[in-house]
Coordinates of N, CA and C and ligand atoms in Angstrom, one line a residue:
X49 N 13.4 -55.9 -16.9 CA 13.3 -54.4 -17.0 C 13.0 -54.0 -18.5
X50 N 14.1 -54.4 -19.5 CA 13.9 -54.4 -21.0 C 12.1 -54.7 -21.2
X51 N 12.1 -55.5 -21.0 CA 11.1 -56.4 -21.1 C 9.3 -55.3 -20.6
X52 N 9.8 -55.0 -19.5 CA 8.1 -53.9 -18.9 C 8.2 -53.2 -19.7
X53 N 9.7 -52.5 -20.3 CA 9.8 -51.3 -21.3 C 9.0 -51.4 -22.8
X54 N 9.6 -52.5 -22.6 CA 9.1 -53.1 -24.4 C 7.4 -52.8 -24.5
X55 N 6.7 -53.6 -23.5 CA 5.0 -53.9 -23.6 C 4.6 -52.3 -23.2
X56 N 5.0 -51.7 -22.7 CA 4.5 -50.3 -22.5 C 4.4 -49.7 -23.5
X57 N 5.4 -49.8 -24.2 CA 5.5 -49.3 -25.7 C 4.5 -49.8 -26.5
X58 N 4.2 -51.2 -26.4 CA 4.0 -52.0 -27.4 C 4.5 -52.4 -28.5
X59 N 6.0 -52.6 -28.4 CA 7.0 -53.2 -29.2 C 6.6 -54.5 -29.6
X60 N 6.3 -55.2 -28.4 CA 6.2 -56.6 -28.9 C 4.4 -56.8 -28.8
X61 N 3.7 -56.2 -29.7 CA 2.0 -56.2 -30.2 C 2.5 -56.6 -31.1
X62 N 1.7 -57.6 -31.7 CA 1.5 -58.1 -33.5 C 1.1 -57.1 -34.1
X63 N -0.5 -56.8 -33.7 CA -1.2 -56.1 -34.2 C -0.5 -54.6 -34.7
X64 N 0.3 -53.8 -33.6 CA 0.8 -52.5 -33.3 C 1.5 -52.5 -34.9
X65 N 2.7 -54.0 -34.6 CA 3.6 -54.5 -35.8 C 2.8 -54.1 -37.4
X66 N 1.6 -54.7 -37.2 CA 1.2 -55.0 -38.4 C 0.6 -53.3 -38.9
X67 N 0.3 -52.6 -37.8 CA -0.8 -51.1 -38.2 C 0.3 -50.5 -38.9
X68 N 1.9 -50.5 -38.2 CA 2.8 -49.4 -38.5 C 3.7 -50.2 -39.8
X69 N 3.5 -51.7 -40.7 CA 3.5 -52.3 -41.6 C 5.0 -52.8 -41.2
X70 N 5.2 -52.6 -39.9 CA 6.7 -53.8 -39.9 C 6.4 -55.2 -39.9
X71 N 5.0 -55.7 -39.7 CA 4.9 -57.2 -39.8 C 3.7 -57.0 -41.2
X72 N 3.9 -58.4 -41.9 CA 2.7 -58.3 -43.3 C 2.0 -59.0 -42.6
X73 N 0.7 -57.8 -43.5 CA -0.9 -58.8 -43.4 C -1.6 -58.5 -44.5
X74 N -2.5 -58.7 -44.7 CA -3.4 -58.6 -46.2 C -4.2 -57.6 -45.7
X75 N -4.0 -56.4 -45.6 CA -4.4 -54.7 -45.3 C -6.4 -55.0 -46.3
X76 N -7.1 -54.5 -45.6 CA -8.0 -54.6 -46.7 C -8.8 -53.1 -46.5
X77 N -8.7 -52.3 -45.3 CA -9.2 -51.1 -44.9 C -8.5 -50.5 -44.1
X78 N -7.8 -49.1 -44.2 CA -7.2 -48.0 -43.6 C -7.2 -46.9 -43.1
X79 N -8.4 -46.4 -42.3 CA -8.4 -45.0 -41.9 C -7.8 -44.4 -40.6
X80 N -8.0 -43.2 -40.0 CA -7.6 -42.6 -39.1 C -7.5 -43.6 -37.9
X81 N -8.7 -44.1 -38.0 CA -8.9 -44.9 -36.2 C -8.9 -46.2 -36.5
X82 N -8.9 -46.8 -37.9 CA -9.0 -48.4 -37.4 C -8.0 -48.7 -38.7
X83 N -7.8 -50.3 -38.7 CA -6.9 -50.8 -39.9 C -7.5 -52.1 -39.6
X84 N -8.2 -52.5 -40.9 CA -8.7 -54.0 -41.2 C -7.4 -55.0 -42.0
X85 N -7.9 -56.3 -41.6 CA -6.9 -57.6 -42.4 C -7.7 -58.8 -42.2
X86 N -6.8 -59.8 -42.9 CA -7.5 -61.0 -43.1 C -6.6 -61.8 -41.7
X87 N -7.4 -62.3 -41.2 CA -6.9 -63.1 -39.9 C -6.2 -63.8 -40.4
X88 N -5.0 -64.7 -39.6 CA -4.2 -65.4 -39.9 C -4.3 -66.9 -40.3
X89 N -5.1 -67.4 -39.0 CA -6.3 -68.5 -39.0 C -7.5 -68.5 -39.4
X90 N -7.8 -68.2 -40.4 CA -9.6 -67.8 -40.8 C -10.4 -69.1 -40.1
X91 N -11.4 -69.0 -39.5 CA -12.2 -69.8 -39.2 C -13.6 -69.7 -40.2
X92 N -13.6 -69.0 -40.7 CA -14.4 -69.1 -42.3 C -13.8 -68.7 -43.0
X93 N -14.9 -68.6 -44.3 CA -14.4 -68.2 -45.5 C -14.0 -66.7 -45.6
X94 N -14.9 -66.1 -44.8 CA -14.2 -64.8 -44.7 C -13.8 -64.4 -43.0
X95 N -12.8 -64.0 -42.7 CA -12.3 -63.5 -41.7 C -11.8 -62.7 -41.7
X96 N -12.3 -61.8 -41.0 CA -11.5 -60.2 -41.1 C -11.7 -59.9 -39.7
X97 N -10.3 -59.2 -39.2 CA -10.1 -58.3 -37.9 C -10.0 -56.7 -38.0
X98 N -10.6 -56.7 -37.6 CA -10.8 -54.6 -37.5 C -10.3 -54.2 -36.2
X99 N -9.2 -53.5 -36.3 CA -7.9 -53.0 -35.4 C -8.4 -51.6 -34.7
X100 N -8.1 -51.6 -33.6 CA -8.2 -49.9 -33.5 C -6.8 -49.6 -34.3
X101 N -6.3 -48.3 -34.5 CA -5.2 -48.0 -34.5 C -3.6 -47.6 -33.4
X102 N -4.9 -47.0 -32.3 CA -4.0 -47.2 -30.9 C -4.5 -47.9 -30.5
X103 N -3.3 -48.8 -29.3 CA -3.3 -49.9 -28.9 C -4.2 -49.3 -27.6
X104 N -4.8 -50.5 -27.6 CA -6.0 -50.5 -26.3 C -5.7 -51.6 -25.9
X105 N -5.9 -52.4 -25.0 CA -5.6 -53.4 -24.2 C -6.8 -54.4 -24.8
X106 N -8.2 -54.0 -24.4 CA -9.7 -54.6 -24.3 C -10.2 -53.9 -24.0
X107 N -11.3 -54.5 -24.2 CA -12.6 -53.6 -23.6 C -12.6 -53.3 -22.7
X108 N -12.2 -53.9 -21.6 CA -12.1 -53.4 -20.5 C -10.7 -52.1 -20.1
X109 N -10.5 -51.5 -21.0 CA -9.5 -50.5 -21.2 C -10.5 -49.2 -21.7
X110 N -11.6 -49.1 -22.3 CA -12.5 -48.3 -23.1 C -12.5 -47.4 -21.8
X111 N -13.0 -45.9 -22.5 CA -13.1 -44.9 -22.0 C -14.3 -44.8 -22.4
X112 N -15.2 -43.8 -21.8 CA -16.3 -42.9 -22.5 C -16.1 -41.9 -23.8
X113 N -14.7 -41.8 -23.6 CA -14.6 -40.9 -25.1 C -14.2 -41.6 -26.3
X114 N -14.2 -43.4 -26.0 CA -14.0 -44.2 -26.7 C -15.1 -44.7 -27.8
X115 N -16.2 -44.2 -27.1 CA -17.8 -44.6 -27.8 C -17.7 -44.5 -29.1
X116 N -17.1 -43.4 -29.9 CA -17.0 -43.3 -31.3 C -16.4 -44.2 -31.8
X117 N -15.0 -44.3 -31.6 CA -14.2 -45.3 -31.8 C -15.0 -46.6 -32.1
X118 N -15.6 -46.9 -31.2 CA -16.5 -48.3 -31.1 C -17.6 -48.5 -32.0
X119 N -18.2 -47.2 -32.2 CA -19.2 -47.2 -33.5 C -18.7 -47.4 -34.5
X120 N -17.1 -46.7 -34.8 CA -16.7 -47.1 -36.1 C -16.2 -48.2 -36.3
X121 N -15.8 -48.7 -35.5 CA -15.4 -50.5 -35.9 C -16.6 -51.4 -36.1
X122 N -17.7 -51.2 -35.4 CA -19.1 -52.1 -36.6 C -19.5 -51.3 -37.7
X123 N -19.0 -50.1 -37.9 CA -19.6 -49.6 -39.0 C -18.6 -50.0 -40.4
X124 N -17.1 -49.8 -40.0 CA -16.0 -50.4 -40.8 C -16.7 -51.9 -40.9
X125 N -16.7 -52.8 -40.4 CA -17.3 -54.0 -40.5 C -18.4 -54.2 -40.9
X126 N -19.7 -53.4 -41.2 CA -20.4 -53.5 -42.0 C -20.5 -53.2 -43.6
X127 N -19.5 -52.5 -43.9 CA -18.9 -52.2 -45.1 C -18.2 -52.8 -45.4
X128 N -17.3 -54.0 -44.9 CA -16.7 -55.1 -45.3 C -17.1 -56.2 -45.4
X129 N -18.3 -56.2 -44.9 CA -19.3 -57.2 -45.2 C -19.7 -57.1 -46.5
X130 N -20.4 -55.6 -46.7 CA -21.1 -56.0 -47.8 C -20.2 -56.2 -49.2
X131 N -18.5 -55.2 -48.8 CA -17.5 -55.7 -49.8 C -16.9 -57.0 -50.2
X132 N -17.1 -58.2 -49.1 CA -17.3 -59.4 -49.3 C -18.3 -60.2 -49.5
X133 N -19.4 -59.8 -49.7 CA -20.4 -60.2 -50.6 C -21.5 -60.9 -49.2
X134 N -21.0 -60.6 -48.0 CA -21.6 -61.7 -46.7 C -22.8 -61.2 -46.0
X135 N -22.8 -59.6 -46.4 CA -23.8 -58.8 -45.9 C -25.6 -59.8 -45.8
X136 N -25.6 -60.4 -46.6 CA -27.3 -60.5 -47.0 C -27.3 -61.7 -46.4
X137 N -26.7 -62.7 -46.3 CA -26.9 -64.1 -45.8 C -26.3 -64.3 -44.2
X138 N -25.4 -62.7 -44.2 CA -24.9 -62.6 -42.6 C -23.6 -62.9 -42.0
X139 N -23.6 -62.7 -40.7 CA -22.1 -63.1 -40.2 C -22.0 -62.6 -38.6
X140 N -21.1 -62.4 -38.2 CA -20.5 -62.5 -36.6 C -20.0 -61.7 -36.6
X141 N -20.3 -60.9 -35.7 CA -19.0 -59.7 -35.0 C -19.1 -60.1 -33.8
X142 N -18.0 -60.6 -33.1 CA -16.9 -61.0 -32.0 C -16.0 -60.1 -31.5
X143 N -16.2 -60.0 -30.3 CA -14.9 -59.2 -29.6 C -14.6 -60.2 -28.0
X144 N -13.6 -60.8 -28.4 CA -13.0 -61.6 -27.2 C -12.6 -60.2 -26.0
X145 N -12.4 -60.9 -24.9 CA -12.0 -60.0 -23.6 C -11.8 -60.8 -22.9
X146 N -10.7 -60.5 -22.2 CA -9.6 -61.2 -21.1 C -9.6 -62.9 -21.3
X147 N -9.5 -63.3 -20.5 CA -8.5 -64.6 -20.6 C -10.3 -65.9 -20.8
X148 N -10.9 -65.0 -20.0 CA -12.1 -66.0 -20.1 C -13.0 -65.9 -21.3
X149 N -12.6 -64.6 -21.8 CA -13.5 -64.3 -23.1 C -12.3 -64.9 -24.5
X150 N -11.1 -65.8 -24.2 CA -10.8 -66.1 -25.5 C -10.0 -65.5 -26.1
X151 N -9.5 -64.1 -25.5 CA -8.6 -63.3 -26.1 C -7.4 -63.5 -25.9
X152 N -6.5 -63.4 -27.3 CA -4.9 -63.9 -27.2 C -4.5 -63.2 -28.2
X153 N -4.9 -61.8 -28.7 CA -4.0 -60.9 -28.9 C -4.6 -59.7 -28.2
X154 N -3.9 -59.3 -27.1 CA -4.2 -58.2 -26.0 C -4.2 -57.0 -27.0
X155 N -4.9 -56.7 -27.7 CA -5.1 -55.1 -28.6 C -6.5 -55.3 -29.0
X156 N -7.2 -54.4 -29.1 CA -8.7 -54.4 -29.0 C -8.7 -54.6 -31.0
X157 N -9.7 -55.9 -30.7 CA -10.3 -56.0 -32.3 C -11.2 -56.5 -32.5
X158 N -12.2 -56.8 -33.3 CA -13.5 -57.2 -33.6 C -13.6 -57.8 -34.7
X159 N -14.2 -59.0 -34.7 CA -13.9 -60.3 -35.5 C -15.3 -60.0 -36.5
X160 N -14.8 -60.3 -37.5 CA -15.9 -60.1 -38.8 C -15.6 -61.3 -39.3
X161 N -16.8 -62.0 -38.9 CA -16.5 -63.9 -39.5 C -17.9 -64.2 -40.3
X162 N -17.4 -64.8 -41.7 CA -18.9 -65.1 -42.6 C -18.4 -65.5 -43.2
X163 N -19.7 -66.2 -44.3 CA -19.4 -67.0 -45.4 C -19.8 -68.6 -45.4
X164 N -20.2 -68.9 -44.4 CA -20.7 -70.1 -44.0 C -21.6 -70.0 -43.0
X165 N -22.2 -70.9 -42.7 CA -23.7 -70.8 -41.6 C -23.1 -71.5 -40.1
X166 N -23.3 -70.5 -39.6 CA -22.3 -70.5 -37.9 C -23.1 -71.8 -37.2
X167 N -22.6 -72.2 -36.2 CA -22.7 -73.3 -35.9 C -23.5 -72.4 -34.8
X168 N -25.0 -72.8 -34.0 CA -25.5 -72.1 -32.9 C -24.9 -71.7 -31.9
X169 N -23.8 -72.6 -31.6 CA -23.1 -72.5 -30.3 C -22.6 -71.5 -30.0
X170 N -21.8 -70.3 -29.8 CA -21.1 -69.7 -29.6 C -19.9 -70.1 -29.3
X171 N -18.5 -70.6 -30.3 CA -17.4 -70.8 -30.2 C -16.6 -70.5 -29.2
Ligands
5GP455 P1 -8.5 -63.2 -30.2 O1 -8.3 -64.6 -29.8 O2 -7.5 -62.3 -29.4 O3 -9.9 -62.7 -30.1 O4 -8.1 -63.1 -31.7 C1 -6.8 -62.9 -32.2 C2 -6.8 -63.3 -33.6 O5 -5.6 -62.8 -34.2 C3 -6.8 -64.8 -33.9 O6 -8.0 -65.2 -34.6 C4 -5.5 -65.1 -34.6 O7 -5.7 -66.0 -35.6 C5 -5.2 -63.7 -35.2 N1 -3.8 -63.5 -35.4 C6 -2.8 -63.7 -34.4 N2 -1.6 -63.3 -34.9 C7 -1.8 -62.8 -36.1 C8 -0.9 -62.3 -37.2 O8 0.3 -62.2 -37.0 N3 -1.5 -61.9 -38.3 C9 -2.9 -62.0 -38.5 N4 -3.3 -61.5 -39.7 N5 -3.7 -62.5 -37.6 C10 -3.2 -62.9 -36.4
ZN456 ZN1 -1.0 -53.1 -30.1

């Protein structure tokens, strides 16, 4: 019972942890709707996750009044690109979804991966 209580809240989100700064991350962008950091596990040289700020589940949680929201997280990401220098030679924006798409932190985020030449495959 504790337990349904907890995830409704989002007590036990990382991400939620890390927006409201009870858990550390290496903060690199802060606005109204999103909050950027350096992933935990970088799979390149640069790795950055761009958060919403309210917890969303996945994509599969999106609303229609969410469309903005959604513009601003590649737009935030393309500004962190060019502030990591990845802009011109490129990079990956990733958004895992549900269990088949690879997602294992349930809060909506979008992977900004560069700095090295991606392997064709999609990981
Ligand atoms: P997903 O697999 O859900 O698309 O991506 C989740 C990402 O969150 C993973 O790349 C993982 O390394 C990262 N991650 C998980 N826990 C933490 C954490 O506590 N801090 C940070 N900075 N990244 C995390
Ligand atoms: Zn959350």
């Amino acid at each position: 019972m504790i337990w349904v209580a907890a995830i409704k809240t989002n007590m036990v989100c990382i991400f939620c942890k890390i927006i409201s700064g009870e858990s550390p991350a290496k903060i690199l962008h802060r606005d109204d709707l999103v909050t950027a950091f350096r992933d935990i596990h970088p799979i390149g040289p640069t790795h950055i996750l761009i958060v919403t700020n309210r917890h969303i589940d996945s994509v599969n949680e999106l609303e229609p009044e969410d469309e903005s929201l959604v513009g601003h997280m590649v737009l935030v990401a393309k500004q962190l690109a060019e502030q990591e220098g990845i802009a011109e030679r490129g990079y990956r924006l990733i958004v895992n979804t549900g269990a088949h798409g690879g997602q294992s932190v349930f809060h909506l985020h979008l992977h900004l991966i560069g700095g090295r030449l991606a392997r064709f495959a999609i990981e």
